[in-house]
Tab-separated table of C-alpha atoms and ligand atoms in Angstrom:
chain	number	residue	atom	x	y	z
A	1484	MET	CA	0.000	0.000	0.000
A	1485	ALA	CA	1.513	3.355	-1.010
A	1486	TYR	CA	-0.299	5.461	1.592
A	1487	THR	CA	1.747	5.438	4.786
A	1488	ILE	CA	1.091	7.491	7.921
A	1489	SER	CA	3.947	8.826	10.016
A	1490	LEU	CA	3.366	10.252	13.476
A	1491	ALA	CA	7.031	11.124	13.989
A	1492	GLY	CA	7.494	14.192	16.192
A	1493	LYS	CA	4.013	13.914	17.732
A	1494	ALA	CA	3.101	13.198	21.349
A	1495	ALA	CA	0.056	11.026	22.047
A	1496	LEU	CA	-1.856	10.123	25.199
A	1497	VAL	CA	-3.779	6.853	25.453
A	1498	THR	CA	-6.088	6.131	28.393
A	1499	GLY	CA	-6.805	2.543	29.335
A	1500	ALA	CA	-3.381	1.591	27.993
A	1501	SER	CA	-2.952	-1.188	30.564
A	1502	SER	CA	-4.972	-3.811	28.692
A	1503	GLY	CA	-7.001	-4.749	25.635
A	1504	LEU	CA	-7.588	-2.183	22.932
A	1505	GLY	CA	-5.556	0.488	24.703
A	1506	VAL	CA	-2.388	-1.632	24.540
A	1507	ARG	CA	-2.942	-2.084	20.829
A	1508	PHE	CA	-3.653	1.616	20.195
A	1509	ALA	CA	-0.567	2.708	22.144
A	1510	THR	CA	1.673	0.191	20.374
A	1511	LEU	CA	0.285	1.203	16.989
A	1512	LEU	CA	0.926	4.915	17.560
A	1513	ALA	CA	4.435	4.207	18.860
A	1514	GLU	CA	5.199	2.044	15.809
A	1515	ALA	CA	4.128	4.990	13.629
A	1516	GLY	CA	6.661	7.209	15.423
A	1517	ALA	CA	4.632	8.982	18.132
A	1518	ALA	CA	5.924	9.328	21.689
A	1519	VAL	CA	3.143	7.852	23.814
A	1520	ALA	CA	1.912	8.573	27.351
A	1521	LEU	CA	0.344	5.375	28.681
A	1522	CYS	CA	-2.374	6.103	31.243
A	1523	ALA	CA	-4.474	3.856	33.524
A	1524	ARG	CA	-4.656	2.817	37.193
A	1525	ARG	CA	-2.545	-0.398	36.984
A	1526	THR	CA	0.895	1.130	36.570
A	1527	ASP	CA	2.681	-2.251	36.741
A	1528	ARG	CA	0.913	-3.265	33.549
A	1529	LEU	CA	1.613	0.102	31.933
A	1530	LYS	CA	5.312	-0.423	32.672
A	1531	ASP	CA	5.223	-3.770	30.804
A	1532	VAL	CA	3.683	-2.026	27.774
A	1533	GLU	CA	6.233	0.786	28.072
A	1534	ASP	CA	9.114	-1.717	28.192
A	1535	ARG	CA	7.853	-3.497	25.072
A	1536	ILE	CA	7.516	-0.203	23.164
A	1537	VAL	CA	10.971	0.962	24.207
A	1538	GLU	CA	12.529	-2.442	23.344
A	1539	ALA	CA	11.042	-2.090	19.861
A	1540	GLY	CA	12.741	1.310	19.476
A	1541	GLY	CA	9.805	3.545	20.419
A	1542	ARG	CA	9.240	6.148	23.125
A	1543	ALA	CA	6.693	5.797	25.913
A	1544	VAL	CA	6.072	6.907	29.483
A	1545	SER	CA	3.741	5.330	32.073
A	1546	ILE	CA	1.425	7.586	34.063
A	1547	GLY	CA	-0.978	6.468	36.776
A	1548	MET	CA	-4.411	7.967	36.149
A	1549	ASP	CA	-7.881	7.277	37.496
A	1550	VAL	CA	-10.350	8.854	35.076
A	1551	THR	CA	-13.072	8.965	37.743
A	1552	ASP	CA	-10.930	11.521	39.589
A	1553	VAL	CA	-10.618	14.869	37.794
A	1554	ALA	CA	-7.540	15.862	39.841
A	1555	SER	CA	-5.850	12.637	38.692
A	1556	ILE	CA	-6.717	13.459	35.058
A	1557	ARG	CA	-5.361	16.997	35.351
A	1558	SER	CA	-2.090	15.902	36.976
A	1559	GLY	CA	-1.709	12.964	34.573
A	1560	VAL	CA	-2.056	15.159	31.489
A	1561	ALA	CA	0.385	17.677	32.999
A	1562	ALA	CA	2.885	14.857	33.667
A	1563	ALA	CA	2.506	13.602	30.079
A	1564	GLU	CA	3.201	17.085	28.725
A	1565	ALA	CA	6.182	17.555	31.023
A	1566	ALA	CA	7.662	14.281	29.748
A	1567	LEU	CA	6.761	14.436	26.057
A	1568	GLY	CA	5.781	18.025	25.180
A	1569	PRO	CA	2.392	19.249	23.915
A	1570	ILE	CA	-0.087	16.421	23.355
A	1571	GLY	CA	-1.297	16.296	19.735
A	1572	ILE	CA	-3.212	13.008	19.807
A	1573	LEU	CA	-5.612	11.630	22.406
A	1574	ILE	CA	-7.079	8.138	22.319
A	1575	ASN	CA	-9.833	8.435	24.934
A	1576	ASN	CA	-10.253	4.735	25.549
A	1577	SER	CA	-10.708	3.909	29.268
A	1578	GLY	CA	-14.003	2.178	29.866
A	1579	VAL	CA	-15.888	-0.349	31.942
A	1580	SER	CA	-18.712	-2.688	31.072
A	1581	GLY	CA	-21.041	-4.977	32.978
A	1582	GLU	CA	-24.138	-7.063	32.400
A	1583	GLN	CA	-27.371	-6.437	34.254
A	1584	ARG	CA	-30.994	-6.340	33.241
A	1585	LEU	CA	-32.324	-2.792	33.536
A	1586	THR	CA	-34.679	-3.897	36.304
A	1587	ASP	CA	-31.692	-5.107	38.352
A	1588	VAL	CA	-29.374	-2.129	37.879
A	1589	ASP	CA	-28.121	-0.785	41.200
A	1590	GLU	CA	-26.804	2.704	41.895
A	1591	ALA	CA	-23.200	1.558	42.255
A	1592	THR	CA	-23.156	-0.052	38.791
A	1593	PHE	CA	-24.861	2.932	37.211
A	1594	ASP	CA	-22.472	5.416	38.826
A	1595	ARG	CA	-19.341	3.372	38.074
A	1596	THR	CA	-20.325	3.057	34.405
A	1597	PHE	CA	-21.172	6.722	33.923
A	1598	ASP	CA	-18.319	8.009	36.102
A	1599	THR	CA	-15.808	6.123	33.948
A	1600	ASN	CA	-17.315	6.051	30.455
A	1601	VAL	CA	-18.972	9.479	30.358
A	1602	ARG	CA	-17.700	11.779	33.107
A	1603	GLY	CA	-14.168	10.375	32.903
A	1604	ALA	CA	-14.015	10.469	29.107
A	1605	PHE	CA	-15.403	14.015	29.109
A	1606	PHE	CA	-12.836	15.422	31.547
A	1607	VAL	CA	-9.949	13.615	29.844
A	1608	ALA	CA	-10.929	15.139	26.477
A	1609	GLN	CA	-11.592	18.548	28.037
A	1610	THR	CA	-8.216	18.610	29.825
A	1611	VAL	CA	-6.322	17.612	26.684
A	1612	ALA	CA	-8.296	20.048	24.488
A	1613	VAL	CA	-7.580	22.963	26.856
A	1614	SER	CA	-3.902	22.029	26.665
A	1615	MET	CA	-4.018	21.790	22.841
A	1616	ILE	CA	-5.645	25.239	22.666
A	1617	ARG	CA	-3.114	26.719	25.105
A	1618	THR	CA	-0.133	25.293	23.216
A	1619	GLY	CA	-1.612	26.013	19.764
A	1620	THR	CA	-1.404	22.330	18.833
A	1621	ALA	CA	-3.663	21.184	15.986
A	1622	GLY	CA	-4.954	18.011	17.546
A	1623	ARG	CA	-6.759	14.772	16.982
A	1624	ILE	CA	-9.073	13.247	19.581
A	1625	VAL	CA	-10.454	9.749	19.107
A	1626	ASN	CA	-13.197	8.793	21.554
A	1627	VAL	CA	-13.706	5.060	21.910
A	1628	ALA	CA	-17.483	4.552	21.951
A	1629	SER	CA	-19.115	1.249	20.928
A	1630	ILE	CA	-21.718	-0.166	18.602
A	1631	ALA	CA	-23.689	-0.467	21.843
A	1632	GLY	CA	-23.925	3.327	21.676
A	1633	LEU	CA	-25.663	3.046	18.308
A	1634	LYS	CA	-28.004	0.148	18.932
A	1635	PRO	CA	-29.386	-1.474	22.103
A	1636	PHE	CA	-28.244	-4.960	23.138
A	1637	GLY	CA	-29.754	-7.131	25.860
A	1638	ARG	CA	-28.417	-6.865	29.431
A	1639	ILE	CA	-25.982	-4.008	28.740
A	1640	GLY	CA	-28.473	-1.150	28.735
A	1641	VAL	CA	-26.526	1.100	31.100
A	1642	TYR	CA	-23.312	0.540	29.133
A	1643	SER	CA	-25.232	1.332	25.907
A	1644	MET	CA	-26.586	4.535	27.433
A	1645	SER	CA	-23.081	5.588	28.455
A	1646	LYS	CA	-21.655	4.947	24.995
A	1647	ALA	CA	-24.547	6.805	23.330
A	1648	ALA	CA	-23.480	9.749	25.496
A	1649	VAL	CA	-19.919	9.374	24.161
A	1650	VAL	CA	-21.297	9.550	20.605
A	1651	MET	CA	-23.077	12.863	21.320
A	1652	MET	CA	-20.104	14.118	23.312
A	1653	THR	CA	-17.951	13.528	20.227
A	1654	ARG	CA	-20.265	15.483	17.952
A	1655	SER	CA	-20.557	18.355	20.463
A	1656	MET	CA	-16.783	18.587	20.917
A	1657	ALA	CA	-16.248	18.401	17.155
A	1658	ILE	CA	-18.302	21.509	16.439
A	1659	GLU	CA	-17.036	23.502	19.414
A	1660	TRP	CA	-13.322	22.752	19.049
A	1661	ALA	CA	-13.051	22.797	15.226
A	1662	ARG	CA	-12.126	26.501	15.319
A	1663	HIS	CA	-9.062	25.573	17.388
A	1664	GLY	CA	-7.838	23.050	14.817
A	1665	ILE	CA	-8.924	20.067	16.906
A	1666	ASN	CA	-10.719	17.188	15.198
A	1667	VAL	CA	-12.833	14.894	17.367
A	1668	ASN	CA	-14.102	11.584	16.022
A	1669	ALA	CA	-15.383	8.370	17.556
A	1670	ILE	CA	-14.724	4.750	16.741
A	1671	CYS	CA	-17.509	2.321	17.604
A	1672	PRO	CA	-15.944	-1.121	17.839
A	1673	GLY	CA	-18.034	-4.239	17.477
A	1674	TYR	CA	-17.168	-7.320	19.536
A	1675	VAL	CA	-13.408	-7.553	19.974
A	1676	GLU	CA	-11.979	-10.110	22.375
A	1677	THR	CA	-10.293	-8.366	25.347
A	1678	GLU	CA	-10.440	-8.574	29.146
A	1679	ILE	CA	-13.670	-6.570	29.184
A	1680	ASN	CA	-15.569	-9.495	27.606
A	1681	ALA	CA	-13.214	-12.528	27.520
A	1682	HIS	CA	-15.333	-14.405	30.082
A	1683	HIS	CA	-18.336	-14.181	27.761
A	1684	TRP	CA	-16.996	-15.911	24.635
A	1685	ALA	CA	-16.446	-19.209	26.428
A	1686	THR	CA	-20.088	-19.405	27.526
A	1687	GLU	CA	-22.945	-20.964	25.576
A	1688	ALA	CA	-24.592	-17.544	25.231
A	1689	GLY	CA	-21.339	-16.128	23.879
A	1690	GLN	CA	-20.964	-18.891	21.321
A	1691	LYS	CA	-24.593	-18.382	20.250
A	1692	LEU	CA	-23.931	-14.682	19.790
A	1693	VAL	CA	-20.947	-15.357	17.535
A	1694	GLN	CA	-23.167	-17.514	15.328
A	1695	MET	CA	-25.513	-14.541	14.864
A	1696	LEU	CA	-22.776	-12.213	13.565
A	1697	PRO	CA	-22.635	-11.563	9.785
A	1698	ARG	CA	-19.337	-13.468	9.415
A	1699	ARG	CA	-19.664	-15.551	12.584
A	1700	ARG	CA	-16.493	-14.150	14.064
A	1701	ILE	CA	-15.449	-11.605	16.685
A	1702	GLY	CA	-12.646	-9.151	16.099
A	1703	ARG	CA	-9.060	-8.845	17.262
A	1704	PRO	CA	-7.698	-5.517	18.558
A	1705	GLU	CA	-5.648	-5.057	15.362
A	1706	ASP	CA	-8.862	-5.060	13.323
A	1707	LEU	CA	-9.346	-1.456	14.494
A	1708	ASP	CA	-5.916	-0.233	13.333
A	1709	ALA	CA	-6.989	1.284	10.018
A	1710	VAL	CA	-9.789	3.416	11.473
A	1711	VAL	CA	-7.659	4.732	14.332
A	1712	MET	CA	-4.714	5.534	12.076
A	1713	MET	CA	-6.999	7.380	9.666
A	1714	MET	CA	-8.516	9.421	12.503
A	1715	VAL	CA	-5.159	10.512	13.970
A	1716	SER	CA	-3.484	11.270	10.652
A	1717	ASP	CA	-2.764	14.814	9.413
A	1718	GLY	CA	-4.557	13.889	6.193
A	1719	ALA	CA	-7.847	13.486	8.072
A	1720	HIS	CA	-8.164	17.250	8.691
A	1721	PHE	CA	-11.573	17.259	6.908
A	1722	VAL	CA	-12.899	14.356	9.015
A	1723	ASN	CA	-14.517	15.831	12.120
A	1724	GLY	CA	-17.444	14.579	14.212
A	1725	ALA	CA	-17.471	11.241	12.386
A	1726	ILE	CA	-18.864	8.221	14.198
A	1727	VAL	CA	-17.336	5.175	12.558
A	1728	ALA	CA	-18.452	1.632	13.329
A	1729	ALA	CA	-15.657	-0.940	13.038
A	1730	ASP	CA	-17.788	-4.004	13.611
A	1731	ASP	CA	-17.640	-6.289	10.566
A	1732	GLY	CA	-21.180	-5.259	9.594
A	1733	MET	CA	-22.844	-5.989	12.904
A	1734	VAL	CA	-24.988	-2.839	13.182
A	1735	ALA	CA	-25.708	-2.793	9.442
A	1736	GLY	CA	-28.398	-5.423	9.854
B	2051	LIG	N1	-13.681	-5.145	23.517
B	2051	LIG	C1	-14.793	-4.822	22.910
B	2051	LIG	O1	-15.480	-5.666	22.319
B	2051	LIG	C2	-15.242	-3.395	22.883
B	2051	LIG	C3	-16.275	-3.054	22.009
B	2051	LIG	C4	-16.710	-1.736	21.957
B	2051	LIG	C5	-16.110	-0.778	22.740
B	2051	LIG	N2	-15.107	-1.143	23.587
B	2051	LIG	C6	-14.511	-0.059	24.401
B	2051	LIG	O2	-13.119	-0.084	24.239
B	2051	LIG	C7	-12.490	0.474	25.397
B	2051	LIG	C8	-11.390	-0.471	25.853
B	2051	LIG	O3	-11.992	-1.691	26.270
B	2051	LIG	P1	-11.220	-3.072	26.238
B	2051	LIG	O4	-12.073	-4.016	25.467
B	2051	LIG	O5	-9.817	-2.887	25.848
B	2051	LIG	O6	-11.376	-3.473	27.777
B	2051	LIG	P2	-10.303	-3.792	28.922
B	2051	LIG	O7	-9.269	-4.726	28.420
B	2051	LIG	O8	-11.110	-4.149	30.121
B	2051	LIG	O9	-9.607	-2.355	29.142
B	2051	LIG	C9	-10.251	-1.311	29.811
B	2051	LIG	C10	-9.210	-0.253	30.125
B	2051	LIG	O10	-9.868	0.835	30.779
B	2051	LIG	C11	-9.079	1.199	31.885
B	2051	LIG	N3	-9.900	1.791	32.944
B	2051	LIG	C12	-11.038	1.294	33.497
B	2051	LIG	N4	-11.438	2.092	34.498
B	2051	LIG	C13	-10.521	3.114	34.585
B	2051	LIG	C14	-10.357	4.239	35.437
B	2051	LIG	N5	-11.228	4.503	36.420
B	2051	LIG	N6	-9.304	5.058	35.224
B	2051	LIG	C15	-8.417	4.812	34.227
B	2051	LIG	N7	-8.516	3.771	33.396
B	2051	LIG	C16	-9.550	2.927	33.584
B	2051	LIG	C17	-8.423	-0.081	32.378
B	2051	LIG	O11	-7.218	0.227	33.065
B	2051	LIG	P3	-6.966	0.058	34.655
B	2051	LIG	O12	-7.918	-0.982	35.148
B	2051	LIG	O13	-5.530	-0.332	34.739
B	2051	LIG	O14	-7.219	1.423	35.208
B	2051	LIG	C18	-8.118	-0.784	31.063
B	2051	LIG	O15	-6.875	-0.383	30.580
B	2051	LIG	C19	-13.609	0.692	26.434
B	2051	LIG	O16	-14.025	2.032	26.422
B	2051	LIG	C20	-14.720	-0.213	25.912
B	2051	LIG	O17	-15.996	0.215	26.311
B	2051	LIG	C21	-14.657	-2.421	23.671
């Protein structure tokens, strides 16, 4: 393929970089030449990711961050900037899931889901955007939503509601921050096997679900590479407020 994307000279921040999709996103950006701030609560796991990136010739720094705590977000972004310079790319990826029928949802589950997926994602994006505006950095923000934010699925209603909020958050940020040279887009992954759902695929219900998918398969983290790389590239300056499903056709039906 002749079209290659270099992120050399750019600094990126990835939340939820301690497992699953976040590890993949961080590794991908580092391979393309970005210096990457790896953020999450489990710093031991971030250090493993950092070591692998550095061994492969890239640049990364691990930063403890709890996205449910705005002070932790603010200090984490400041630490990333101090280490790597102005942040030009944010992959706003931290998230939690959980299965409960709507009639069974308790306050703790509701609050944990919204505090992480909506409030956390909002304040991470806001903190990075304020920094981009202050440093005059034309930026790219990729919010990680979900196909569950586009279409309801059984037993994950609260998660779906939170991801629908991320979709509207993306569109709101896109129109408000465009004048500052910041593009905000969202990727809506379909089912991709990671720690958030690994337990499910071994069950009978999980196997049944796979059989209902258009190609009877779930994705791997690397299946999202092309969409993320497009969204963070300089060439995507005319792509703003886009909500892109990467789901192998799941919500098409
Ligand atoms: N896998 C899928 O099929 C799928 C589909 C659609 C959307 N998604 C979305 O993709 C994103 C990544 O999910 P995943 O599949 O990679 O799941 P995962 O392996 O469970 O990773 C979730 C990440 O979020 C971080 N996180 C959770 N709570 C946090 C907090 N309070 N502060 C900071 N970080 C926090 C975790 O880090 P620590 O625990 O170390 O803090 C972890 O790195 C999520 O937003 C998820 O909703 C996933």
